[in-house]
Amino acid sequence: MSSEVIDPLLMPVQFLRGVGSLRGERLNRIGIRRAFDLLFNFPRDYLDLTDRREFKQLESDKIQTIIGSIESWETRSTRRGQMLALFVDCGDGFVKSLWFKMSFIMRDFARSRRVMLTGKPKFDHPFWVMMHPQITYLADDEDDTGTNQFLPIYPLTEGIKQHHMRKIMREMLPEYSSKLEEVFPQEFLTQHQLMPITEAVNAIHFPADKNEMVNAKRRFVYQELFILQLGLAIRRLQHRTRLQAVPINSSRTIDVRIRQRFPFKLTDSQEQAISEILGDMSKAVPMNRLLQGDVGSGKTVVAIYAMLVAAANGYQAVFMAPTEILARQHLHTINRLLESSRVNVVPLFGGQRPTERANILQEIASGAADIIVGTQAIVAGEIPFQKLGLVVIDEQHKFGVMQRAVLKSNAKFDPHYLVMTATPIPRSVAMTVFGDLDVSVMRGLPPGRQKVVTHIANPEDRTKWWEFVANKIRENRWQAYIVVPLVEESENFDAQSLHEVYEQLSNGAFAGFKIGILHGRMSTDEKERTMFDFKTGEIEILIATTVIEVGVDVPNANLMTIESAERFGLSQLHQLRGRIGRGKKAGYCTAFTSTPNEDSQKRLEAFAATSDGFKLAEEDLKIRGAGDLFGTQQHGIPPFKIADLVRDSLIVDEARKDAIDLVNSDLGLANTEHAKLRRQMLKRYGTVLNLGDVG
Ligand code: ADP
Ligand code: MG
């Protein structure tokens, strides 16, 4: 070797004892190239050997471990495939182990070889029988089981077995784990009761007991979450120090004038949200707030309130929605509330005639336009605002850390941002994905709302349900949605399947009723006409794709049918159901499903059981598991290696608080004792969080 100092942790795995070139290659295939990678290839689980039993102490259906010696074995063909039976002499009797389609493990059997069996036994006279137990050979690979109560189970690749991995790890750990450098200052470790790195790596592979295992894991989970929270805290700091907004203040007069326009009293949670928003807007730092409120909780008026305060102060406000249908609905609402007021509200949509558009842009540029309502796609373009004070983004679901819309006005200041979402996000996810935002939460609905009765139904129940719907429309003049899922990616195809449903129903169950169709492929005019007809009651039944999923507000529509409900995610189902029960009458939602799998079954059960969006969000996360769509990746954050936002939600809170404290006490992490933390944070999240040149 050359005289250069080579970091031993970079040692290619094939040079480690017990690896060699063949296994080395196999490890490479699963991304384990160097000693360092092996150290951080944490066990995915452990074999719990704590419950060690003698033959006479065995019990049914609990994981237990027993030691004995191999007596004999045999194989037999069965309907379930080749069956392998192994008889192990445990002193006072025999334990019979059964495996199906796993005859290969027989290769390691030898008469009298001492083994340890771990599994759930069942008594079947005269044997205790274990199905697919974990078998561990004692004499060769692990004769020191006395000290290890938990054996690591690794994520494996073909050609490498658990006992190979354990052996490799036992060989390399003592030498290499001691070479790891600690990223946390010693004092920090003590203060936060974190296991030092070397000890933690040793313990996560071969914990002496449960306690060690838990503590070692905790250290790495904490570290992973803490590093991300550091990034978020720094991003927040940058936002505060680099951006400048104009303070926008309300006054008693402004407040009274705005409230006069609302036909109802604001709810407590609306009041709370408004006061938090006004608090932010009165500062010279741009507001960066997420308003999370369940479907139907009344977020729109909160946004309108904030926009009117901006307008009253002479600043422009923009209101963006994800779909044109929704944007137009907002335009309607605002125009209705502001009838004969001096506030100038302008629409900005695709498909506007060039002269019309030119006029509107002119009004925006001159400052004549006070409130601009449009779709995100249009507004986020190069629009020359004169003095943009506030941006409201409605129904932002996939609001990732990367994609915060950037709107600039000609003025020398940045606008305040208010982002609204009706997709309640579990707290631990919000803290992670929106960790640099302030969050207002609106729980509960405006008074007077009736419950929505939800049924999960089979196709056989359809006739009865259609009768019910028809009656409600005839007798109570109610209106109904029928939602058909996206059948294929192609929108043409959707339109076609919608038309089929239309044909069927208009010639069958709903002959004589006024039925409309709504899908993404229709022209703007057609969409608008249809929505207008539905709002005014001209259309009684609206057959639609999920274009009506978010935001649409037609209080007289109280009947919702969801077809092929198993295809929708939980939050989507909740959004769809949120279209009804918005008025004073009860709503009825029936979700038809024919072929649910286990997960969709669970989803549908949760959906029927509660209409609290926040509870559903927690359920959803549990069913999907963290790291799935609902988790962090869709928001632009790389997957976690060990942390799990469901299981580790308490550590999320802790890490977040600690990270904020640290960044506040050492701005920008300039202190040399934090250099390693800063480097690790930048390496992992610098680009993702767009942190630029930190310190
Ligand atoms: P979301 O939070 O889902 O966007 P909306 O803002 O569309 O909800 O409000 C849902 C319905 O509740 C609307 O018809 C709105 O007029 C009504 N609403 C909002 N606030 C109140 C209130 N304080 N009292 C009564 N009705 C309200
Ligand atoms: Mg809304």
XYZ file of C-alpha atoms and ligand atoms in Angstrom:
723
model
C 0.000 0.000 0.000
C 1.061 3.558 -0.602
C 1.970 5.825 2.243
C -1.240 7.779 1.858
C -3.565 7.456 4.753
C -6.404 5.311 3.537
C -9.620 5.347 5.441
C -10.085 1.745 6.565
C -13.831 2.212 6.391
C -13.459 2.414 2.618
C -11.995 -1.080 2.467
C -13.747 -3.011 -0.324
C -15.803 -5.803 1.215
C -14.140 -8.633 -0.681
C -10.952 -8.041 1.313
C -12.711 -8.587 4.612
C -12.270 -11.848 6.433
C -14.856 -14.407 5.473
C -16.083 -12.537 2.404
C -13.894 -13.226 -0.613
C -14.500 -12.246 -4.198
C -17.639 -14.296 -4.843
C -19.569 -13.128 -1.792
C -18.059 -9.708 -2.271
C -19.666 -9.494 -5.678
C -22.974 -10.631 -4.291
C -22.826 -7.977 -1.593
C -21.952 -5.367 -4.209
C -25.143 -6.256 -5.967
C -27.185 -5.014 -3.022
C -25.128 -1.881 -2.712
C -22.691 -3.072 -0.068
C -19.277 -2.192 -1.447
C -17.156 -1.111 1.445
C -16.648 -1.853 5.115
C -18.634 1.262 5.860
C -21.675 -0.054 3.978
C -21.597 -3.281 5.930
C -21.584 -1.434 9.236
C -24.680 0.451 8.131
C -26.440 -2.525 6.648
C -28.629 -2.785 9.707
C -30.597 -5.920 10.529
C -34.156 -5.727 9.314
C -35.262 -7.699 12.338
C -33.980 -9.897 15.138
C -34.475 -13.447 16.095
C -35.709 -13.293 19.637
C -33.970 -15.978 21.610
C -34.930 -14.641 24.979
C -37.608 -17.202 25.558
C -35.389 -20.271 25.947
C -37.320 -23.397 26.974
C -36.809 -26.965 28.002
C -39.019 -29.546 26.299
C -41.357 -29.758 29.275
C -41.774 -25.986 29.380
C -42.949 -25.517 25.804
C -46.295 -23.790 25.293
C -48.538 -23.385 22.280
C -48.431 -20.383 19.949
C -45.682 -18.290 21.506
C -42.273 -17.786 19.976
C -39.841 -19.922 21.947
C -36.406 -21.335 21.459
C -35.238 -24.829 22.273
C -31.924 -26.595 21.856
C -31.435 -30.200 20.863
C -29.601 -32.495 18.513
C -30.687 -33.740 15.124
C -32.074 -37.258 15.261
C -33.457 -37.842 11.764
C -35.267 -36.235 8.841
C -37.437 -37.241 5.925
C -39.138 -35.721 2.903
C -42.517 -36.419 1.411
C -44.548 -35.086 -1.524
C -47.737 -33.356 -0.475
C -50.313 -31.135 -2.105
C -48.482 -28.140 -0.686
C -45.260 -29.292 -2.277
C -42.280 -31.172 -0.960
C -42.496 -31.460 2.822
C -39.403 -31.757 4.964
C -39.709 -33.102 8.515
C -36.863 -32.864 11.000
C -36.820 -34.628 14.358
C -34.744 -33.016 17.050
C -34.029 -34.772 20.307
C -34.530 -32.297 23.124
C -33.889 -34.578 26.058
C -37.374 -35.233 27.327
C -38.929 -35.599 23.906
C -38.767 -34.761 20.249
C -39.580 -31.530 18.460
C -40.728 -32.127 14.925
C -40.069 -29.261 12.511
C -41.883 -28.989 9.218
C -40.954 -27.026 6.130
C -42.674 -26.911 2.781
C -40.826 -26.352 -0.473
C -37.633 -25.703 1.417
C -35.881 -29.026 1.122
C -32.631 -27.215 0.378
C -32.096 -26.545 4.075
C -31.659 -30.285 4.447
C -28.171 -29.846 2.993
C -26.873 -28.664 6.349
C -28.476 -31.439 8.386
C -26.241 -34.001 10.035
C -27.082 -36.578 12.614
C -26.276 -35.410 16.162
C -25.591 -31.853 14.995
C -26.659 -29.449 17.712
C -29.285 -26.965 16.656
C -31.447 -24.306 18.089
C -35.037 -24.079 16.878
C -37.022 -20.882 17.205
C -40.703 -20.833 16.385
C -44.244 -21.261 17.637
C -44.807 -24.876 18.698
C -48.110 -26.766 18.690
C -48.563 -30.051 20.502
C -49.427 -32.993 18.276
C -49.019 -36.142 20.312
C -46.307 -37.272 20.931
C -44.395 -34.341 19.420
C -44.246 -30.631 19.715
C -44.448 -29.453 16.119
C -42.967 -26.234 14.758
C -43.912 -24.991 11.307
C -41.095 -23.275 9.462
C -38.983 -22.615 12.557
C -35.765 -20.659 12.399
C -32.939 -23.144 12.655
C -29.590 -22.084 14.021
C -26.595 -24.387 14.066
C -24.757 -24.204 17.304
C -21.445 -25.912 16.988
C -20.225 -24.114 13.862
C -21.532 -20.648 13.410
C -22.835 -19.510 16.693
C -21.722 -21.401 19.661
C -21.854 -18.315 21.825
C -25.607 -18.014 21.868
C -25.363 -17.732 25.590
C -24.391 -14.095 25.272
C -26.667 -13.113 22.397
C -30.324 -13.020 23.142
C -31.144 -11.491 19.803
C -29.667 -12.638 16.537
C -29.703 -10.176 13.663
C -31.732 -10.972 10.559
C -30.278 -9.152 7.578
C -31.721 -8.086 4.281
C -30.073 -10.672 2.080
C -29.145 -11.373 -1.482
C -29.009 -14.687 -3.226
C -26.032 -16.796 -2.305
C -25.498 -15.292 1.121
C -27.199 -16.809 4.109
C -27.991 -15.349 7.474
C -25.252 -17.292 9.186
C -22.719 -16.079 6.585
C -23.734 -12.506 7.222
C -23.576 -12.960 10.965
C -20.156 -14.468 10.693
C -18.905 -11.667 8.456
C -20.307 -9.101 10.847
C -18.871 -10.758 13.924
C -15.471 -10.738 12.273
C -15.424 -7.201 11.009
C -17.355 -5.279 13.652
C -14.737 -5.033 16.411
C -12.117 -3.747 14.004
C -14.155 -1.343 11.928
C -16.832 0.027 14.196
C -14.129 1.628 16.295
C -12.984 3.622 13.264
C -16.304 5.430 12.933
C -16.317 9.097 13.741
C -18.975 10.563 15.941
C -21.006 13.379 14.381
C -22.585 14.587 17.600
C -20.565 16.518 20.174
C -20.011 14.428 23.302
C -22.079 16.802 25.386
C -24.996 16.497 22.995
C -24.922 12.714 23.262
C -25.082 12.853 27.015
C -27.718 15.499 27.088
C -29.994 13.628 24.706
C -29.160 10.170 25.958
C -27.852 8.953 22.658
C -25.598 5.957 22.394
C -22.143 6.846 20.986
C -21.629 5.737 17.394
C -19.268 2.784 17.893
C -21.273 1.336 20.718
C -24.478 1.870 18.763
C -23.229 0.149 15.621
C -22.012 -2.826 17.645
C -25.256 -3.001 19.531
C -27.531 -2.696 16.548
C -25.897 -5.773 15.032
C -25.468 -7.840 18.170
C -27.450 -6.382 21.030
C -26.708 -7.919 24.401
C -30.322 -7.468 25.395
C -33.540 -5.796 24.406
C -32.555 -2.570 26.056
C -29.384 -2.251 24.027
C -31.249 -3.044 20.864
C -33.829 -0.346 21.519
C -31.215 2.232 22.452
C -29.014 1.525 19.471
C -31.958 1.820 17.114
C -33.111 4.983 18.789
C -29.780 6.607 18.179
C -29.919 6.011 14.451
C -33.565 6.921 14.093
C -32.925 10.087 16.020
C -29.872 10.924 13.955
C -31.688 10.436 10.683
C -34.630 12.593 11.712
C -32.448 15.174 13.405
C -30.312 15.714 10.319
C -33.407 16.421 8.228
C -34.815 18.724 10.874
C -31.526 20.608 10.921
C -31.928 21.190 7.205
C -35.475 22.381 7.663
C -34.477 24.652 10.529
C -31.731 26.204 8.427
C -34.110 26.675 5.546
C -36.474 28.442 7.864
C -33.671 30.615 9.127
C -32.678 31.544 5.589
C -36.251 32.389 4.791
C -36.414 34.677 7.779
C -33.123 36.415 7.132
C -33.041 36.641 3.363
C -36.600 37.427 2.359
C -38.411 40.645 3.005
C -42.107 41.266 3.016
C -44.243 44.290 3.647
C -46.081 44.208 6.926
C -49.814 44.181 6.246
C -51.987 45.184 9.171
C -55.648 44.958 9.864
C -57.634 47.477 11.866
C -60.929 47.592 13.631
C -62.559 49.331 10.636
C -61.172 46.837 8.158
C -62.261 43.936 10.327
C -65.813 45.221 10.683
C -66.120 45.926 6.975
C -64.950 42.445 6.054
C -67.181 40.647 8.525
C -70.240 42.509 7.272
C -69.825 40.697 4.003
C -69.989 37.193 5.468
C -73.483 35.705 5.760
C -72.506 33.664 8.801
C -70.605 33.923 12.034
C -67.062 32.588 11.782
C -66.318 29.430 13.730
C -63.791 29.411 16.547
C -61.262 27.573 14.458
C -61.704 30.054 11.612
C -61.143 32.898 14.079
C -58.056 31.191 15.387
C -56.633 30.646 11.901
C -57.348 34.246 10.921
C -55.609 35.612 13.963
C -52.534 33.456 13.275
C -52.492 34.592 9.662
C -52.860 38.264 10.598
C -50.050 37.834 13.099
C -47.766 36.590 10.323
C -48.816 39.170 7.767
C -48.053 42.007 10.123
C -44.366 41.092 10.044
C -41.648 42.138 7.643
C -40.813 38.461 7.092
C -43.043 36.746 4.557
C -45.714 34.531 6.026
C -45.069 30.887 5.178
C -48.112 29.203 6.596
C -49.991 26.026 5.911
C -53.680 26.020 6.726
C -54.798 22.496 7.253
C -58.509 22.072 7.608
C -60.718 19.120 7.065
C -62.926 18.975 4.020
C -65.792 21.429 4.497
C -64.247 23.171 7.491
C -64.563 26.533 5.728
C -61.082 27.455 4.585
C -62.256 29.636 1.702
C -63.598 32.460 3.846
C -60.402 32.457 5.874
C -58.484 33.005 2.647
C -60.932 35.670 1.513
C -60.576 37.445 4.814
C -56.789 37.559 4.440
C -57.035 38.746 0.832
C -59.407 41.520 1.781
C -57.029 42.730 4.466
C -54.299 42.871 1.826
C -56.588 44.729 -0.568
C -57.626 47.164 2.154
C -53.949 47.998 2.586
C -53.497 48.587 -1.113
C -51.739 45.304 -1.910
C -52.695 42.723 -4.474
C -53.669 39.185 -3.547
C -53.669 36.086 -5.689
C -55.912 33.077 -5.152
C -54.792 29.949 -6.981
C -56.626 26.662 -7.291
C -55.469 23.407 -8.881
C -58.410 23.069 -11.275
C -60.340 25.520 -13.303
C -63.638 24.274 -11.918
C -62.478 25.128 -8.459
C -60.942 28.439 -9.461
C -64.215 29.461 -11.084
C -66.151 28.426 -8.032
C -63.904 30.640 -5.903
C -64.434 33.479 -8.340
C -68.198 33.050 -7.955
C -67.990 32.969 -4.174
C -65.821 36.046 -4.016
C -67.913 37.994 -6.496
C -71.052 37.143 -4.571
C -69.565 38.215 -1.251
C -68.108 41.392 -2.700
C -71.143 42.451 -4.692
C -71.103 46.225 -5.200
C -67.837 46.703 -3.358
C -64.909 48.643 -4.762
C -62.595 45.656 -4.653
C -61.663 44.739 -8.206
C -61.562 40.958 -8.697
C -60.137 39.606 -11.955
C -60.096 36.067 -13.333
C -57.014 34.620 -14.961
C -57.647 31.372 -16.817
C -56.414 29.543 -19.837
C -58.588 29.943 -22.886
C -59.341 33.610 -22.331
C -59.565 35.636 -25.537
C -56.327 37.536 -26.267
C -57.880 40.974 -25.871
C -59.567 39.990 -22.638
C -56.339 38.546 -21.336
C -54.375 41.624 -22.372
C -56.826 43.821 -20.492
C -56.568 41.727 -17.378
C -52.774 41.679 -17.490
C -52.871 45.417 -17.906
C -55.042 45.767 -14.799
C -52.689 43.515 -12.870
C -49.654 45.488 -13.969
C -51.208 48.860 -13.223
C -52.422 47.776 -9.814
C -56.080 48.237 -10.749
C -56.697 44.563 -10.053
C -56.922 43.865 -6.323
C -57.675 40.165 -6.219
C -56.591 37.818 -8.965
C -58.237 34.397 -9.108
C -56.988 31.646 -11.346
C -55.454 28.242 -11.789
C -51.938 27.583 -10.606
C -50.746 26.811 -14.081
C -51.759 30.192 -15.387
C -50.963 32.420 -12.496
C -47.581 30.925 -11.749
C -46.377 32.102 -15.157
C -44.754 35.422 -15.821
C -47.440 37.720 -14.553
C -46.393 41.336 -13.930
C -47.947 42.072 -10.565
C -47.708 45.647 -9.478
C -47.498 45.074 -5.734
C -48.266 41.562 -4.772
C -48.765 41.271 -1.038
C -50.374 37.869 -0.552
C -50.483 34.555 -2.365
C -53.073 31.961 -1.410
C -52.706 28.481 -2.830
C -55.766 26.305 -2.372
C -55.890 22.519 -2.207
C -52.215 21.961 -2.388
C -51.790 18.254 -1.726
C -48.484 17.407 -3.172
C -46.919 20.476 -1.780
C -43.344 19.320 -1.673
C -40.374 20.979 -0.136
C -39.055 21.514 -3.633
C -42.022 22.991 -5.346
C -43.014 26.146 -3.582
C -44.416 28.450 -6.191
C -42.336 31.561 -6.604
C -44.247 34.657 -7.528
C -42.544 37.966 -7.695
C -43.955 41.374 -8.149
C -42.217 44.404 -9.510
C -42.119 45.643 -5.984
C -38.970 45.076 -3.981
C -40.588 42.719 -1.509
C -41.708 39.126 -1.348
C -45.366 38.255 -0.887
C -46.820 36.472 2.105
C -47.767 32.853 1.416
C -50.773 30.960 2.643
C -51.134 27.389 1.510
C -54.344 25.494 2.156
C -54.911 21.796 2.132
C -57.881 19.627 2.987
C -55.767 16.528 3.096
C -55.098 16.203 6.755
C -51.609 14.939 7.218
C -50.535 12.993 10.269
C -48.607 15.228 12.566
C -45.324 13.375 12.204
C -45.484 13.662 8.418
C -46.425 17.332 8.524
C -43.504 18.017 10.849
C -41.252 16.375 8.321
C -42.593 17.460 4.983
C -43.785 20.888 6.006
C -41.221 21.224 8.723
C -40.247 24.722 7.696
C -43.808 26.026 7.550
C -45.993 27.364 10.296
C -49.138 25.348 10.516
C -52.674 26.356 11.419
C -55.133 23.563 11.917
C -58.893 23.870 11.596
C -60.682 20.985 13.190
C -64.417 20.534 13.137
C -67.044 21.856 10.757
C -69.276 24.924 10.794
C -72.365 24.427 12.960
C -75.504 22.823 11.642
C -73.838 20.205 9.491
C -75.461 16.792 9.431
C -73.612 13.552 9.405
C -72.908 11.793 6.147
C -74.108 8.207 6.303
C -71.555 6.008 4.595
C -72.156 2.521 3.244
C -69.805 0.106 1.610
C -71.942 -1.905 -0.776
C -71.777 -4.804 -3.185
C -72.966 -4.504 -6.760
C -76.083 -6.519 -5.794
C -77.236 -3.627 -3.597
C -77.280 -1.293 -6.551
C -80.971 -1.489 -7.451
C -81.990 -0.601 -3.928
C -79.550 2.291 -3.769
C -80.626 3.713 -7.134
C -84.224 3.606 -5.898
C -83.243 5.489 -2.779
C -81.399 8.104 -4.826
C -84.289 8.494 -7.250
C -86.735 8.983 -4.379
C -84.596 11.609 -2.682
C -84.283 13.535 -5.908
C -87.992 13.321 -6.677
C -89.323 13.992 -3.207
C -86.705 16.244 -1.623
C -85.294 17.839 -4.777
C -81.812 16.678 -3.790
C -78.960 16.299 -6.214
C -76.489 13.491 -6.649
C -72.925 12.807 -7.724
C -71.873 9.549 -9.290
C -68.103 9.228 -9.406
C -66.445 6.812 -11.774
C -62.714 6.182 -11.320
C -60.074 6.767 -13.918
C -60.145 3.535 -15.823
C -56.975 4.155 -17.688
C -54.469 6.895 -18.013
C -56.047 7.993 -21.249
C -58.710 10.592 -20.691
C -60.471 9.615 -23.889
C -61.086 6.278 -22.392
C -62.537 7.842 -19.266
C -64.866 9.952 -21.249
C -65.987 6.826 -22.992
C -66.620 4.903 -19.782
C -68.493 7.883 -18.375
C -70.695 7.939 -21.450
C -71.399 4.260 -21.001
C -72.527 4.807 -17.434
C -74.594 7.707 -18.684
C -76.296 5.606 -21.376
C -77.038 2.869 -18.927
C -78.492 5.056 -16.221
C -80.416 7.435 -18.424
C -82.123 4.486 -20.063
C -82.515 2.588 -16.814
C -82.629 3.573 -13.187
C -82.650 7.291 -13.894
C -84.755 7.525 -17.015
C -86.450 10.912 -17.079
C -83.962 12.581 -14.740
C -81.698 15.415 -15.810
C -78.222 13.925 -15.939
C -74.961 15.709 -16.685
C -71.445 14.541 -17.367
C -68.188 16.105 -16.231
C -64.650 15.054 -17.068
C -61.258 16.551 -17.680
C -61.405 16.331 -21.450
C -64.335 18.692 -21.854
C -63.731 22.218 -23.039
C -63.671 24.968 -20.471
C -67.002 26.264 -21.640
C -68.656 22.875 -21.470
C -67.252 22.276 -18.004
C -68.413 25.605 -16.805
C -71.869 25.243 -18.239
C -72.230 21.825 -16.655
C -71.042 23.029 -13.259
C -73.337 26.029 -13.489
C -76.300 23.820 -14.371
C -75.515 21.563 -11.466
C -75.226 24.472 -9.049
C -78.539 25.909 -10.136
C -80.248 22.530 -9.981
C -80.750 22.319 -13.733
C -78.785 19.064 -13.594
C -79.978 16.592 -10.961
C -77.389 13.890 -11.304
C -73.771 14.587 -12.162
C -71.727 11.685 -13.446
C -68.103 12.679 -13.079
C -64.519 11.586 -12.860
C -62.458 12.764 -9.934
C -62.385 16.280 -11.414
C -64.895 17.042 -8.676
C -62.606 15.541 -6.061
C -61.442 18.697 -4.398
C -63.158 21.825 -3.284
C -66.400 21.700 -5.259
C -69.166 23.121 -3.099
C -72.808 22.498 -4.044
C -74.726 22.404 -0.767
C -77.868 20.871 -2.255
C -76.016 17.812 -3.518
C -76.394 15.295 -0.721
C -76.038 11.977 -2.467
C -72.716 10.493 -3.448
C -72.114 7.259 -5.279
C -68.542 6.078 -5.676
C -68.005 3.314 -8.208
C -65.103 0.838 -7.907
C -64.240 2.372 -4.576
C -61.352 -0.033 -4.078
C -59.404 1.985 -6.627
C -59.342 5.115 -4.558
C -56.994 6.007 -1.771
C -58.383 6.859 1.615
C -57.801 10.580 1.375
C -59.367 10.607 -2.068
C -62.468 8.821 -0.777
C -62.641 11.309 2.040
C -62.360 14.205 -0.399
C -65.096 12.772 -2.562
C -67.410 12.259 0.370
C -66.581 15.811 1.403
C -68.564 17.042 -1.607
C -71.795 16.182 0.191
C -73.250 16.987 3.587
C -72.220 20.601 3.067
C -75.665 22.038 3.599
C -78.066 21.634 6.470
C -79.297 18.202 5.456
C -77.837 14.781 6.053
C -75.824 13.235 3.258
C -75.638 9.676 1.988
C -72.544 8.186 0.500
C -72.451 4.710 -0.942
C -69.198 3.238 -2.142
C -69.523 0.216 -4.407
C -66.792 -2.327 -4.501
C -66.551 -5.720 -6.079
C -62.989 -6.927 -5.737
C -61.314 -5.389 -2.737
C -57.963 -6.771 -1.672
C -56.887 -6.788 1.927
C -55.580 -3.236 1.943
C -58.512 -1.721 0.134
C -60.831 -3.616 2.433
C -59.109 -2.011 5.413
C -59.270 1.371 3.745
C -62.974 1.070 3.040
C -63.693 -0.056 6.575
C -61.813 2.908 7.989
C -63.628 5.167 5.536
C -67.044 3.953 6.665
C -66.096 4.074 10.329
C -65.113 7.716 10.618
C -65.544 11.012 8.837
C -62.799 12.765 10.757
C -60.172 13.483 8.146
C -57.392 13.654 10.697
C -58.195 10.218 12.040
C -58.415 8.877 8.518
C -55.002 10.296 7.728
C -53.484 8.417 10.656
C -55.270 5.249 9.572
C -54.095 5.704 6.037
C -50.518 5.997 7.118
C -50.821 2.853 9.209
C -52.318 0.880 6.361
C -49.843 2.061 3.768
C -46.919 2.156 6.084
C -44.686 5.187 6.154
C -42.533 5.905 3.190
C -45.325 5.142 0.805
C -47.033 7.715 -1.365
C -48.567 9.433 1.557
C -45.240 9.665 3.238
C -42.374 11.841 2.416
C -41.172 10.812 -1.005
C -43.932 12.441 -2.971
C -42.916 15.611 -1.241
C -39.396 15.375 -2.526
C -37.647 14.022 0.533
C -35.474 10.947 -0.049
C -36.609 7.800 1.748
C -35.505 7.169 5.279
C -33.113 4.332 5.964
C -34.271 3.455 9.427
C -36.779 6.006 10.700
C -40.471 5.256 10.331
C -42.824 8.191 10.711
C -45.570 6.035 12.177
C -43.534 4.112 14.680
C -41.141 6.936 15.504
C -43.525 9.860 15.659
C -42.382 10.798 19.162
C -38.776 10.948 18.050
C -39.838 13.237 15.168
C -41.081 15.754 17.695
C -37.995 15.439 19.830
C -35.544 15.708 16.933
C -37.399 18.679 15.540
C -37.329 20.576 18.793
C -33.655 19.798 19.351
C -32.726 20.799 15.799
C -34.521 24.126 16.092
C -32.807 24.775 19.425
C -29.418 23.971 17.982
C -29.859 26.164 14.908
C -31.101 29.009 17.091
C -28.157 28.762 19.450
C -25.571 28.322 16.697
C -26.932 30.215 13.705
C -26.042 28.441 10.491
C -24.164 25.782 12.479
C -20.977 27.793 12.236
C -19.437 26.359 15.379
C -16.661 23.860 14.586
C -18.061 21.259 16.938
C -21.122 21.183 14.688
C -19.148 20.972 11.460
C -19.762 17.253 11.032
C -23.473 17.625 11.580
C -23.581 20.426 9.076
C -21.624 18.448 6.510
C -23.873 15.434 6.887
C -26.985 17.580 6.618
C -25.760 19.355 3.494
C -24.693 16.135 1.865
C -28.099 14.600 2.336
C -30.449 17.548 2.066
C -28.521 20.515 0.696
C -29.871 20.076 -2.820
C -33.276 18.751 -1.886
C -33.955 21.690 0.392
C -32.199 24.099 -1.917
C -30.035 25.374 0.893
C -27.452 26.900 -1.399
C -24.326 28.212 0.233
C -24.780 27.648 3.895
C -22.124 29.330 5.976
P -63.290 23.821 2.572
O -62.583 24.021 3.866
O -63.500 22.388 2.274
O -62.636 24.579 1.449
P -65.407 25.701 2.108
O -64.592 26.892 2.350
O -65.757 25.367 0.700
O -64.744 24.430 2.796
O -66.709 25.813 2.995
C -67.690 24.807 2.994
C -69.063 25.416 3.175
O -69.209 25.906 4.478
C -69.325 26.557 2.237
O -70.632 26.414 1.708
C -69.229 27.778 3.119
O -70.051 28.817 2.672
C -69.714 27.234 4.443
N -69.171 27.931 5.608
C -67.907 28.361 5.780
N -67.752 28.929 6.990
C -68.943 28.860 7.598
C -69.425 29.297 8.875
N -68.627 29.903 9.751
N -70.716 29.050 9.172
C -71.519 28.438 8.291
N -71.131 28.017 7.071
C -69.865 28.220 6.717
Mg -61.873 24.378 -0.316
